[in-house]
Coordinates of C-alpha atoms in Angstrom, one line a residue:
M12 CA -26.5 28.4 109.1
A13 CA -29.2 29.5 106.6
L14 CA -28.5 28.5 103.0
H15 CA -28.4 31.6 100.7
V16 CA -30.2 30.9 97.4
P17 CA -29.0 33.3 94.7
K18 CA -31.6 35.1 92.7
A19 CA -32.0 34.5 89.0
P20 CA -30.0 36.9 86.8
G21 CA -31.7 39.7 84.9
F22 CA -34.6 42.0 85.8
A23 CA -35.9 39.8 88.6
S24 CA -32.7 40.2 90.6
M25 CA -33.5 43.9 91.1
L26 CA -36.9 43.3 92.6
K27 CA -38.1 42.1 96.0
E28 CA -38.5 38.5 96.7
G29 CA -41.7 37.1 95.3
A30 CA -42.0 39.8 92.6
R31 CA -42.9 38.6 89.1
A32 CA -41.9 39.9 85.8
Y33 CA -43.1 38.8 82.3
S34 CA -41.6 40.1 79.1
G35 CA -41.6 39.5 75.4
L36 CA -44.3 38.5 73.0
E37 CA -45.1 35.1 74.5
E38 CA -45.2 36.1 78.1
A39 CA -46.6 39.7 78.0
V40 CA -48.3 40.6 74.8
Y41 CA -50.1 37.4 74.1
R42 CA -51.1 37.1 77.8
N43 CA -52.7 40.6 77.6
I44 CA -54.4 39.9 74.3
N45 CA -55.9 36.6 75.6
A46 CA -57.3 38.3 78.7
C47 CA -58.9 41.1 76.7
K48 CA -60.3 38.7 74.1
E49 CA -61.9 36.6 76.8
F50 CA -63.4 39.7 78.5
A51 CA -64.7 41.2 75.1
S52 CA -66.3 37.9 74.1
S53 CA -68.3 37.7 77.3
V54 CA -69.6 41.2 76.8
R55 CA -70.1 40.8 73.1
S56 CA -72.9 38.2 73.6
A57 CA -74.8 41.1 75.4
Y58 CA -74.6 43.4 72.3
G59 CA -77.7 44.5 70.4
P60 CA -81.4 44.2 70.9
N61 CA -81.3 40.4 71.2
G62 CA -78.2 40.4 73.4
M63 CA -78.2 37.9 76.3
N64 CA -78.5 39.0 79.9
K65 CA -75.8 38.4 82.4
M66 CA -76.5 37.5 86.0
I67 CA -73.9 39.2 88.3
I68 CA -73.7 39.0 92.1
N69 CA -71.3 41.7 93.2
H70 CA -69.0 42.0 96.2
I71 CA -71.9 43.0 98.6
E72 CA -74.1 40.0 97.4
K73 CA -76.4 42.3 95.3
Q74 CA -77.8 40.6 92.2
F75 CA -78.0 42.2 88.8
V76 CA -79.6 40.7 85.7
T77 CA -78.8 43.0 82.8
S78 CA -77.3 43.2 79.3
D79 CA -76.0 46.7 79.9
A80 CA -72.2 46.6 79.4
G81 CA -71.6 49.6 81.6
T82 CA -73.3 48.0 84.6
I83 CA -71.6 44.6 84.0
M84 CA -68.2 46.3 84.0
R85 CA -69.0 48.5 87.0
E86 CA -70.1 45.6 89.2
L87 CA -67.4 43.1 88.1
D88 CA -64.2 43.5 90.1
V89 CA -61.7 42.9 87.2
E90 CA -58.1 42.3 88.3
H91 CA -56.2 41.9 85.1
P92 CA -54.4 45.2 84.3
A93 CA -54.9 44.9 80.5
A94 CA -58.6 44.3 80.8
K95 CA -58.8 47.2 83.2
L96 CA -57.5 49.5 80.5
M97 CA -60.4 48.4 78.3
I98 CA -62.8 49.1 81.1
Q99 CA -61.3 52.5 81.7
A100 CA -61.8 53.3 78.0
S101 CA -65.4 52.3 78.1
Q102 CA -65.9 54.3 81.3
M103 CA -64.6 57.4 79.5
Q104 CA -67.1 56.7 76.7
E105 CA -69.8 56.5 79.4
A106 CA -68.7 59.9 80.8
E107 CA -68.4 61.5 77.4
V108 CA -71.5 60.2 75.7
G109 CA -73.4 58.1 78.2
D110 CA -73.9 55.3 75.7
G111 CA -71.8 52.9 73.6
T112 CA -69.8 51.3 76.4
N113 CA -70.2 47.8 74.7
F114 CA -69.1 49.2 71.4
V115 CA -65.7 50.3 72.8
V116 CA -65.1 46.9 74.5
V117 CA -66.2 44.8 71.5
L118 CA -64.1 46.9 69.0
C119 CA -61.0 46.9 71.3
G120 CA -61.3 43.1 71.7
A121 CA -61.7 42.6 68.0
L122 CA -58.7 44.8 67.2
L123 CA -56.5 42.9 69.6
E124 CA -57.7 39.5 68.2
V125 CA -56.7 40.4 64.7
A126 CA -53.4 42.0 66.0
E127 CA -52.5 38.6 67.4
E128 CA -52.7 37.1 63.9
L129 CA -50.4 39.8 62.6
L130 CA -47.9 39.4 65.4
R131 CA -47.7 35.6 64.8
L132 CA -46.9 36.5 61.1
G133 CA -44.0 38.6 62.2
V134 CA -45.4 42.1 61.9
T135 CA -44.0 44.3 64.7
T136 CA -46.3 46.0 67.3
S137 CA -45.1 49.5 66.1
D138 CA -46.3 48.7 62.6
I139 CA -49.7 47.5 63.9
T140 CA -50.3 50.5 66.2
E141 CA -49.2 52.9 63.4
G142 CA -51.6 51.1 61.0
Y143 CA -54.4 51.3 63.5
E144 CA -53.9 55.0 64.1
K145 CA -53.9 55.6 60.3
A146 CA -57.1 53.6 60.0
L147 CA -58.7 55.6 62.8
D148 CA -57.8 58.9 61.1
K149 CA -59.3 57.7 57.9
A150 CA -62.4 56.3 59.6
L151 CA -63.0 59.6 61.4
E152 CA -62.6 61.4 58.0
I153 CA -65.2 59.0 56.4
L154 CA -67.7 59.2 59.3
P155 CA -69.3 62.6 58.6
K156 CA -70.0 61.5 54.9
L157 CA -72.1 58.7 56.2
V158 CA -74.6 60.9 58.2
C159 CA -78.1 59.8 57.1
H160 CA -80.4 61.8 59.4
E161 CA -80.2 65.1 61.4
V162 CA -82.4 66.5 64.1
K163 CA -82.3 70.3 63.9
D164 CA -85.4 71.1 66.0
Y165 CA -85.0 69.2 69.2
R166 CA -88.2 70.6 70.7
N167 CA -90.2 68.6 68.2
Q168 CA -91.3 65.5 70.1
E169 CA -92.0 63.4 67.0
L170 CA -88.5 63.9 65.6
V171 CA -86.8 63.4 68.9
K172 CA -88.8 60.2 69.6
E173 CA -87.8 58.5 66.4
A174 CA -84.1 59.5 66.9
I175 CA -83.8 58.0 70.4
K176 CA -85.8 54.9 69.7
A177 CA -82.9 52.8 68.5
S178 CA -80.8 53.4 71.7
I179 CA -83.9 52.2 73.8
M180 CA -84.4 49.2 71.5
S181 CA -80.9 47.9 72.2
K182 CA -81.9 47.5 75.9
Q183 CA -85.7 47.0 75.8
L184 CA -86.8 45.5 72.5
G185 CA -90.6 45.6 72.3
N186 CA -91.1 48.4 74.7
E187 CA -89.1 51.0 72.8
E188 CA -92.2 52.9 71.5
F189 CA -93.6 53.6 75.0
I190 CA -90.3 54.2 76.8
S191 CA -89.0 56.6 74.1
E192 CA -92.3 58.5 74.4
L193 CA -91.8 58.9 78.2
I194 CA -88.2 60.1 77.7
T195 CA -89.1 62.6 75.0
K196 CA -92.0 64.1 77.0
A197 CA -89.8 64.4 80.1
C198 CA -86.7 65.9 78.2
V199 CA -88.5 68.3 76.0
S200 CA -90.6 69.7 78.8
I201 CA -87.6 70.8 80.9
L202 CA -85.3 71.8 78.0
P203 CA -84.0 75.3 79.0
E204 CA -84.1 78.2 76.5
K205 CA -80.5 79.4 77.0
T206 CA -78.4 77.0 79.0
T207 CA -77.5 73.4 78.1
F208 CA -79.6 70.3 79.0
N209 CA -78.6 68.6 82.2
V210 CA -79.1 64.8 82.5
D211 CA -79.5 65.1 86.3
N212 CA -82.7 67.0 85.8
I213 CA -84.5 63.9 84.7
R214 CA -85.2 61.9 87.8
V215 CA -86.4 58.3 88.0
C216 CA -88.7 56.9 90.7
K217 CA -89.3 53.2 90.8
I218 CA -92.5 51.9 92.4
L219 CA -93.2 48.2 92.6
G220 CA -96.4 46.9 91.3
S221 CA -98.7 47.2 88.2
G222 CA -97.0 47.1 84.8
L223 CA -94.6 49.1 82.7
H224 CA -97.4 50.7 80.7
T225 CA -98.8 52.5 83.7
S226 CA -95.5 54.4 84.1
E227 CA -95.9 58.2 83.7
V228 CA -94.0 61.5 83.5
I229 CA -94.6 64.0 86.3
H230 CA -93.4 67.6 86.0
G231 CA -91.7 68.1 89.3
M232 CA -90.3 65.7 91.9
V233 CA -91.6 62.5 93.4
F234 CA -90.4 61.1 96.7
K235 CA -91.2 57.7 98.2
R236 CA -92.2 59.3 101.6
F237 CA -95.3 60.2 103.6
V238 CA -95.8 63.6 105.2
E239 CA -94.8 64.0 108.8
G240 CA -97.8 66.0 110.1
E241 CA -101.6 65.9 109.5
I242 CA -101.7 68.2 106.5
S243 CA -101.2 66.2 103.3
S244 CA -101.8 68.7 100.4
A245 CA -101.2 72.3 99.5
K246 CA -102.0 74.2 96.3
D247 CA -100.1 77.3 95.0
A248 CA -97.6 76.6 97.8
K249 CA -94.7 78.7 99.0
I250 CA -92.0 76.3 100.3
A251 CA -89.5 76.9 103.1
L252 CA -86.4 74.6 102.8
F253 CA -84.2 73.8 105.8
S254 CA -81.1 71.5 106.0
C255 CA -81.4 71.3 109.8
P256 CA -84.0 69.4 112.0
V257 CA -87.2 71.3 112.9
D258 CA -87.1 70.9 116.6
I259 CA -86.2 72.7 119.8
I260 CA -82.7 74.0 119.1
Q261 CA -79.8 72.5 120.9
T262 CA -77.3 75.0 122.2
E263 CA -73.9 75.0 120.6
T264 CA -72.1 74.7 124.0
K265 CA -73.1 72.4 126.8
G266 CA -74.8 74.3 129.7
T267 CA -76.1 73.3 133.0
V268 CA -79.4 74.7 134.3
L269 CA -80.1 74.4 138.0
I270 CA -83.8 74.0 138.7
K271 CA -84.9 74.1 142.3
S272 CA -88.7 73.9 142.1
A273 CA -91.5 72.5 139.9
D274 CA -92.5 76.1 138.9
E275 CA -89.0 76.8 137.6
L276 CA -89.2 73.5 135.5
K277 CA -92.6 74.5 134.2
S278 CA -91.4 78.0 133.2
F279 CA -88.2 76.6 131.7
S280 CA -90.1 74.1 129.3
K281 CA -92.7 76.8 128.7
G282 CA -90.0 79.2 127.5
E283 CA -88.6 76.5 125.1
E284 CA -92.1 75.8 123.7
N285 CA -92.8 79.5 123.3
L286 CA -89.6 80.0 121.4
L287 CA -90.3 77.0 119.0
E288 CA -93.9 78.3 118.5
S289 CA -92.7 81.8 117.7
Q290 CA -90.2 80.3 115.2
I291 CA -92.9 78.2 113.4
K292 CA -95.4 81.1 113.5
A293 CA -92.8 83.4 111.9
I294 CA -92.3 80.8 109.1
A295 CA -96.1 80.6 108.6
D296 CA -96.3 84.4 108.5
T297 CA -94.0 84.5 105.5
G298 CA -96.8 82.8 103.5
A299 CA -95.1 79.4 103.4
K300 CA -97.5 76.4 103.2
V301 CA -94.9 73.6 103.1
V302 CA -91.8 73.1 105.2
V303 CA -89.2 70.7 103.9
A304 CA -86.4 69.6 106.2
G305 CA -83.3 67.5 105.9
G306 CA -83.5 66.5 109.6
K307 CA -86.3 65.2 111.8
F308 CA -89.4 67.0 113.0
G309 CA -89.8 67.0 116.8
D310 CA -93.2 66.0 118.3
M311 CA -93.7 69.5 119.7
A312 CA -92.7 71.1 116.4
L313 CA -95.2 68.9 114.5
H314 CA -97.9 70.0 117.0
Y315 CA -97.3 73.7 116.1
M316 CA -97.0 72.8 112.3
N317 CA -100.5 71.4 112.4
K318 CA -101.7 74.3 114.5
Y319 CA -100.5 76.8 111.8
G320 CA -101.6 74.7 108.9
L321 CA -98.1 73.9 107.6
M322 CA -97.4 70.7 105.6
A323 CA -94.2 68.9 106.9
V324 CA -92.0 66.9 104.5
R325 CA -88.8 65.2 105.6
L326 CA -86.1 64.3 103.0
N327 CA -83.2 62.0 104.2
S328 CA -80.9 62.8 101.3
K329 CA -79.1 66.1 101.0
F330 CA -78.9 65.6 97.3
D331 CA -82.7 65.3 97.0
L332 CA -83.0 68.5 99.1
R333 CA -80.7 70.3 96.6
R334 CA -82.6 69.0 93.6
L335 CA -85.9 70.0 95.2
S336 CA -84.5 73.5 95.9
K337 CA -83.6 73.7 92.2
A338 CA -87.0 72.5 91.1
V339 CA -89.0 74.9 93.3
N340 CA -86.4 77.7 92.9
G341 CA -85.9 78.2 96.7
T342 CA -82.9 78.4 99.0
V343 CA -82.0 75.8 101.5
L344 CA -81.5 77.5 104.9
P345 CA -79.0 76.0 107.5
R346 CA -80.9 77.3 110.5
L347 CA -84.5 77.5 111.6
T348 CA -85.1 81.1 110.7
P349 CA -88.1 82.6 108.8
P350 CA -87.1 82.8 105.1
S351 CA -87.3 86.0 103.1
A352 CA -89.5 86.3 99.9
E353 CA -86.4 85.5 97.7
E354 CA -85.5 82.4 99.7
L355 CA -89.0 80.8 99.5
G356 CA -89.6 78.3 96.7
Y357 CA -92.9 77.9 94.8
C358 CA -94.8 74.8 93.6
D359 CA -98.2 74.7 92.0
N360 CA -99.3 71.5 93.8
V361 CA -97.8 69.5 96.7
F362 CA -99.8 66.4 97.6
V363 CA -99.6 62.8 98.8
N364 CA -100.7 60.0 96.5
E365 CA -100.7 56.2 96.7
L366 CA -99.3 54.2 93.9
G367 CA -99.9 50.5 94.5
D368 CA -99.2 50.2 98.2
T369 CA -96.5 52.8 98.2
S370 CA -97.2 56.3 99.5
V371 CA -95.5 59.1 97.5
C372 CA -95.2 62.8 98.1
I373 CA -95.4 64.7 94.8
F374 CA -94.2 68.3 94.1
R375 CA -95.9 69.0 90.8
S376 CA -95.1 72.2 88.7
E377 CA -97.8 72.8 86.1
G378 CA -96.2 75.8 84.4
S379 CA -93.8 75.9 81.5
D380 CA -90.8 76.9 83.7
S381 CA -90.6 73.4 85.3
R382 CA -86.9 72.6 85.8
I383 CA -87.1 68.9 86.8
A384 CA -89.2 66.1 85.5
T385 CA -89.6 62.6 87.1
I386 CA -90.3 59.4 85.2
V387 CA -92.3 57.1 87.5
I388 CA -91.5 53.5 86.5
R389 CA -93.9 50.7 87.5
G390 CA -92.9 47.1 87.2
S391 CA -93.2 43.6 88.7
T392 CA -89.7 43.2 90.1
D393 CA -86.8 45.5 91.2
N394 CA -84.5 43.9 88.7
Y395 CA -86.9 44.6 85.8
M396 CA -87.3 48.2 86.9
D397 CA -83.5 48.7 87.2
D398 CA -83.1 47.5 83.6
I399 CA -85.8 50.0 82.5
E400 CA -84.0 52.7 84.4
R401 CA -80.8 51.9 82.5
A402 CA -82.6 52.1 79.2
I403 CA -84.0 55.5 80.2
D404 CA -80.5 56.6 81.2
D405 CA -79.3 55.7 77.7
G406 CA -82.2 57.5 76.1
V407 CA -81.7 60.7 78.1
N408 CA -78.0 60.7 77.3
T409 CA -78.8 60.3 73.6
F410 CA -81.2 63.3 73.9
K411 CA -78.4 65.3 75.5
G412 CA -76.0 64.2 72.7
L413 CA -78.5 65.4 70.0
T414 CA -78.9 68.8 71.6
R415 CA -75.2 69.2 71.1
D416 CA -74.9 67.6 67.7
G417 CA -78.0 66.4 66.0
R418 CA -76.3 64.2 63.4
F419 CA -77.2 60.5 63.2
L420 CA -75.5 57.6 61.4
P421 CA -77.2 54.5 60.1
G422 CA -77.5 51.7 62.7
A423 CA -77.8 47.9 62.6
G424 CA -74.2 47.4 61.5
A425 CA -74.5 49.6 58.3
V426 CA -71.9 52.2 59.3
E427 CA -69.4 49.6 60.4
I428 CA -69.6 47.6 57.1
E429 CA -69.3 50.8 55.1
L430 CA -66.2 51.9 57.1
A431 CA -64.7 48.4 56.7
R432 CA -65.3 48.5 52.9
Q433 CA -63.7 51.9 52.5
L434 CA -60.8 51.1 54.8
A435 CA -60.0 47.9 52.9
E436 CA -59.8 50.0 49.7
Y437 CA -57.6 52.6 51.6
A438 CA -55.2 49.8 52.7
D439 CA -54.4 49.0 49.0
T440 CA -53.1 52.6 48.6
L441 CA -50.5 52.2 51.5
P442 CA -47.0 51.1 50.6
G443 CA -45.7 50.0 54.0
L444 CA -46.3 47.1 56.4
D445 CA -49.0 49.2 58.1
Q446 CA -51.4 48.3 55.2
Y447 CA -51.9 44.9 56.8
A448 CA -53.0 46.5 60.1
V449 CA -55.4 48.8 58.2
R450 CA -56.9 45.8 56.5
K451 CA -57.2 44.0 59.8
F452 CA -58.9 47.0 61.3
A453 CA -61.6 46.6 58.6
V454 CA -61.9 43.0 59.5
A455 CA -62.3 43.9 63.2
L456 CA -65.3 46.3 62.3
E457 CA -67.1 43.2 61.0
A458 CA -67.5 42.1 64.6
F459 CA -70.6 44.3 65.1
P460 CA -72.9 42.9 62.4
K461 CA -71.6 39.5 63.2
A462 CA -72.5 40.0 66.9
L463 CA -75.9 41.3 66.0
A464 CA -76.5 38.2 63.8
E465 CA -75.1 35.6 66.3
N466 CA -77.2 37.0 69.2
S467 CA -80.3 36.8 66.9
G468 CA -79.4 33.2 66.0
I469 CA -78.6 33.9 62.3
N470 CA -75.6 32.9 60.3
A471 CA -73.1 35.7 60.7
T472 CA -71.0 35.1 57.6
E473 CA -74.0 35.1 55.4
I474 CA -75.2 38.5 56.8
V475 CA -71.7 40.1 56.4
N476 CA -71.6 38.9 52.7
K477 CA -75.1 40.3 52.0
L478 CA -74.2 43.6 53.7
Y479 CA -71.0 43.9 51.6
L480 CA -72.9 43.2 48.5
A481 CA -75.5 45.9 49.2
H482 CA -72.8 48.5 50.1
K483 CA -70.9 47.7 46.9
E484 CA -74.0 48.6 45.0
G485 CA -74.0 52.0 46.7
K486 CA -76.8 51.3 49.3
L487 CA -74.9 52.9 52.2
N488 CA -77.8 52.7 54.7
E489 CA -78.3 49.0 54.3
G490 CA -78.1 47.2 57.7
F491 CA -79.0 43.9 59.3
D492 CA -82.7 43.2 59.5
I493 CA -83.3 42.0 63.0
D494 CA -87.0 41.1 62.4
A495 CA -86.4 38.8 59.4
E496 CA -86.6 35.0 59.8
Q497 CA -83.8 34.4 57.3
P498 CA -80.5 36.4 56.9
A499 CA -81.6 39.7 55.3
T500 CA -80.7 43.3 55.0
V501 CA -82.9 46.4 55.3
D502 CA -82.6 50.1 54.6
V503 CA -82.3 51.5 58.2
T504 CA -83.8 54.9 57.2
S505 CA -87.1 53.1 56.6
T506 CA -87.0 51.3 60.0
K507 CA -85.7 54.5 61.7
I508 CA -82.6 52.8 63.4
Y509 CA -80.1 55.5 63.9
D510 CA -77.0 55.7 66.0
L511 CA -75.8 59.1 67.4
F512 CA -72.8 60.4 65.5
Q513 CA -71.0 61.3 68.8
T514 CA -71.3 57.8 70.1
K515 CA -69.5 56.3 67.1
Y516 CA -67.0 59.1 66.9
W517 CA -65.8 58.8 70.5
G518 CA -66.3 55.0 70.6
L519 CA -63.8 54.6 67.7
K520 CA -61.3 56.9 69.4
Y521 CA -61.4 55.3 72.8
A522 CA -61.3 51.7 71.5
V523 CA -58.3 52.3 69.2
G524 CA -56.5 54.2 72.0
A525 CA -57.0 51.3 74.4
A526 CA -56.0 48.7 71.9
C527 CA -52.8 50.6 70.9
T528 CA -51.9 51.1 74.6
I529 CA -52.3 47.4 75.3
L530 CA -50.2 46.4 72.2
K531 CA -47.4 48.7 73.2
V532 CA -46.9 46.8 76.5
D533 CA -44.0 44.4 76.3
Q534 CA -43.3 43.8 80.0
I535 CA -45.5 43.1 83.0
I536 CA -43.8 43.7 86.4
M537 CA -45.7 42.8 89.5
A538 CA -43.8 44.2 92.5
K539 CA -46.0 42.5 95.2
R540 CA -45.6 38.9 96.3
A541 CA -47.9 36.5 94.5
G542 CA -49.0 34.6 97.7
G543 CA -49.9 37.7 99.8
P544 CA -48.4 38.3 103.2
K545 CA -46.1 35.7 104.8
P546 CA -47.8 33.6 107.5
R547 CA -46.7 34.2 111.1
A548 CA -44.1 31.8 112.5
G549 CA -45.8 28.7 114.0
A550 CA -49.1 29.4 112.2
A551 CA -51.2 26.3 111.7
N552 CA -51.9 26.9 108.0
S553 CA -48.9 27.2 105.7
D554 CA -50.8 26.8 102.4
D555 CA -49.6 30.3 101.2
E556 CA -46.0 29.0 101.1
S557 CA -46.8 26.5 98.3

């Protein structure tokens, strides 16, 4: 007779066997805070221009070496539910602004760290979250007053270049001048007159070899492919685009052809060849010089393509085909039919080039109506080029942000210290317990100049004191001088270190939202068994039962 073991009283008695429930401050709140603090501290060391790189090997054994927080979080498979909330907040920041993912995680971690001190002093979570929300409202009210720079003419390359330089510097210190010039040239050249700027219209093509400074911007598209036929260049080319293979068409239904003699076989294959030739001749007659297909080119088709002087390019990706159709202003046809004049695309120059030992096919648009630009990155290793691509991605997103709202805040920790100073003064005006949370919010904002200093190997406390001193004297644009040997501050408007207003605005919102959500959790209930599925009866290994 099996012995029945009664379940523990309380919440656990309602759940399945093996389920776990944690509740209260000790078990739930502090557990969550500790997990988030650990995660934030690991990402914090990657903050700023001198941030350390992380080496990550993801679930498919791919290796990443980067200091980009967005990539680190995307490739890590984080299990803890509270840390997942932080990651989701930073992903929202990535979707909204395209930059500032590290800002969200570092601020959220700092807010939870100072909240733990308040909880241990006996302040309730509701008072803390209320204080944080008041502090956020006040911070968002102060933020527009701290704007130190504005880009009104975003077609002016010089103005744009100095505005996006800081976001490149945080990833690629030393190369920011060259990379920001590439991005500015690419973005301004394709900026539409009426519609909004689309990030997807800036493509990146990474080609191994040479060095970063041989990278260039090409108006049009670049594909790491060779042409299929013998013709390898075409000028002032009309382009026919097909999503199907260029080959003898297979019938939709299976049919059986009974052939009784050699003559019948000859005439059958001759008929197929004549049909294919007439199709390709019809395409050539429309004036097309280039045929781009999403499927393969058959040998017979290539023979006729060469005969009629058509250049054949095959693209494996349907997304590349769509982008190319947008770049050349053509229509992708699903069947091998001659395109009409409206369906043909146009490109000034289509040619094959060799960069290093890589053959590339370039669709170059010389005119001002170019819709897509490609930045060709050269570099010594794939990891290095991936990191350059991430820096370019941040720069392009910053450009997109400034086309919406051209306001910039002082960088290098200046805006955080000024917010902290004004919030500490604001806390003194509040009567309730939430004043302690507002004061701690100000302390949490000090995490940014501290992280910049620590990652540069400089005494963080000294830097924060010097920044407070400068800001009390009314120098609102004073930030941490990253180039100085000793702890020092610098007016960031002279060094042109600006942060996009939108980045800080949404970063504060998402970080506070995530921190308050995590603090309001007082129970963690895990309905699934801790040890995974039960082993089968008689199984050799019974380690799961421990």
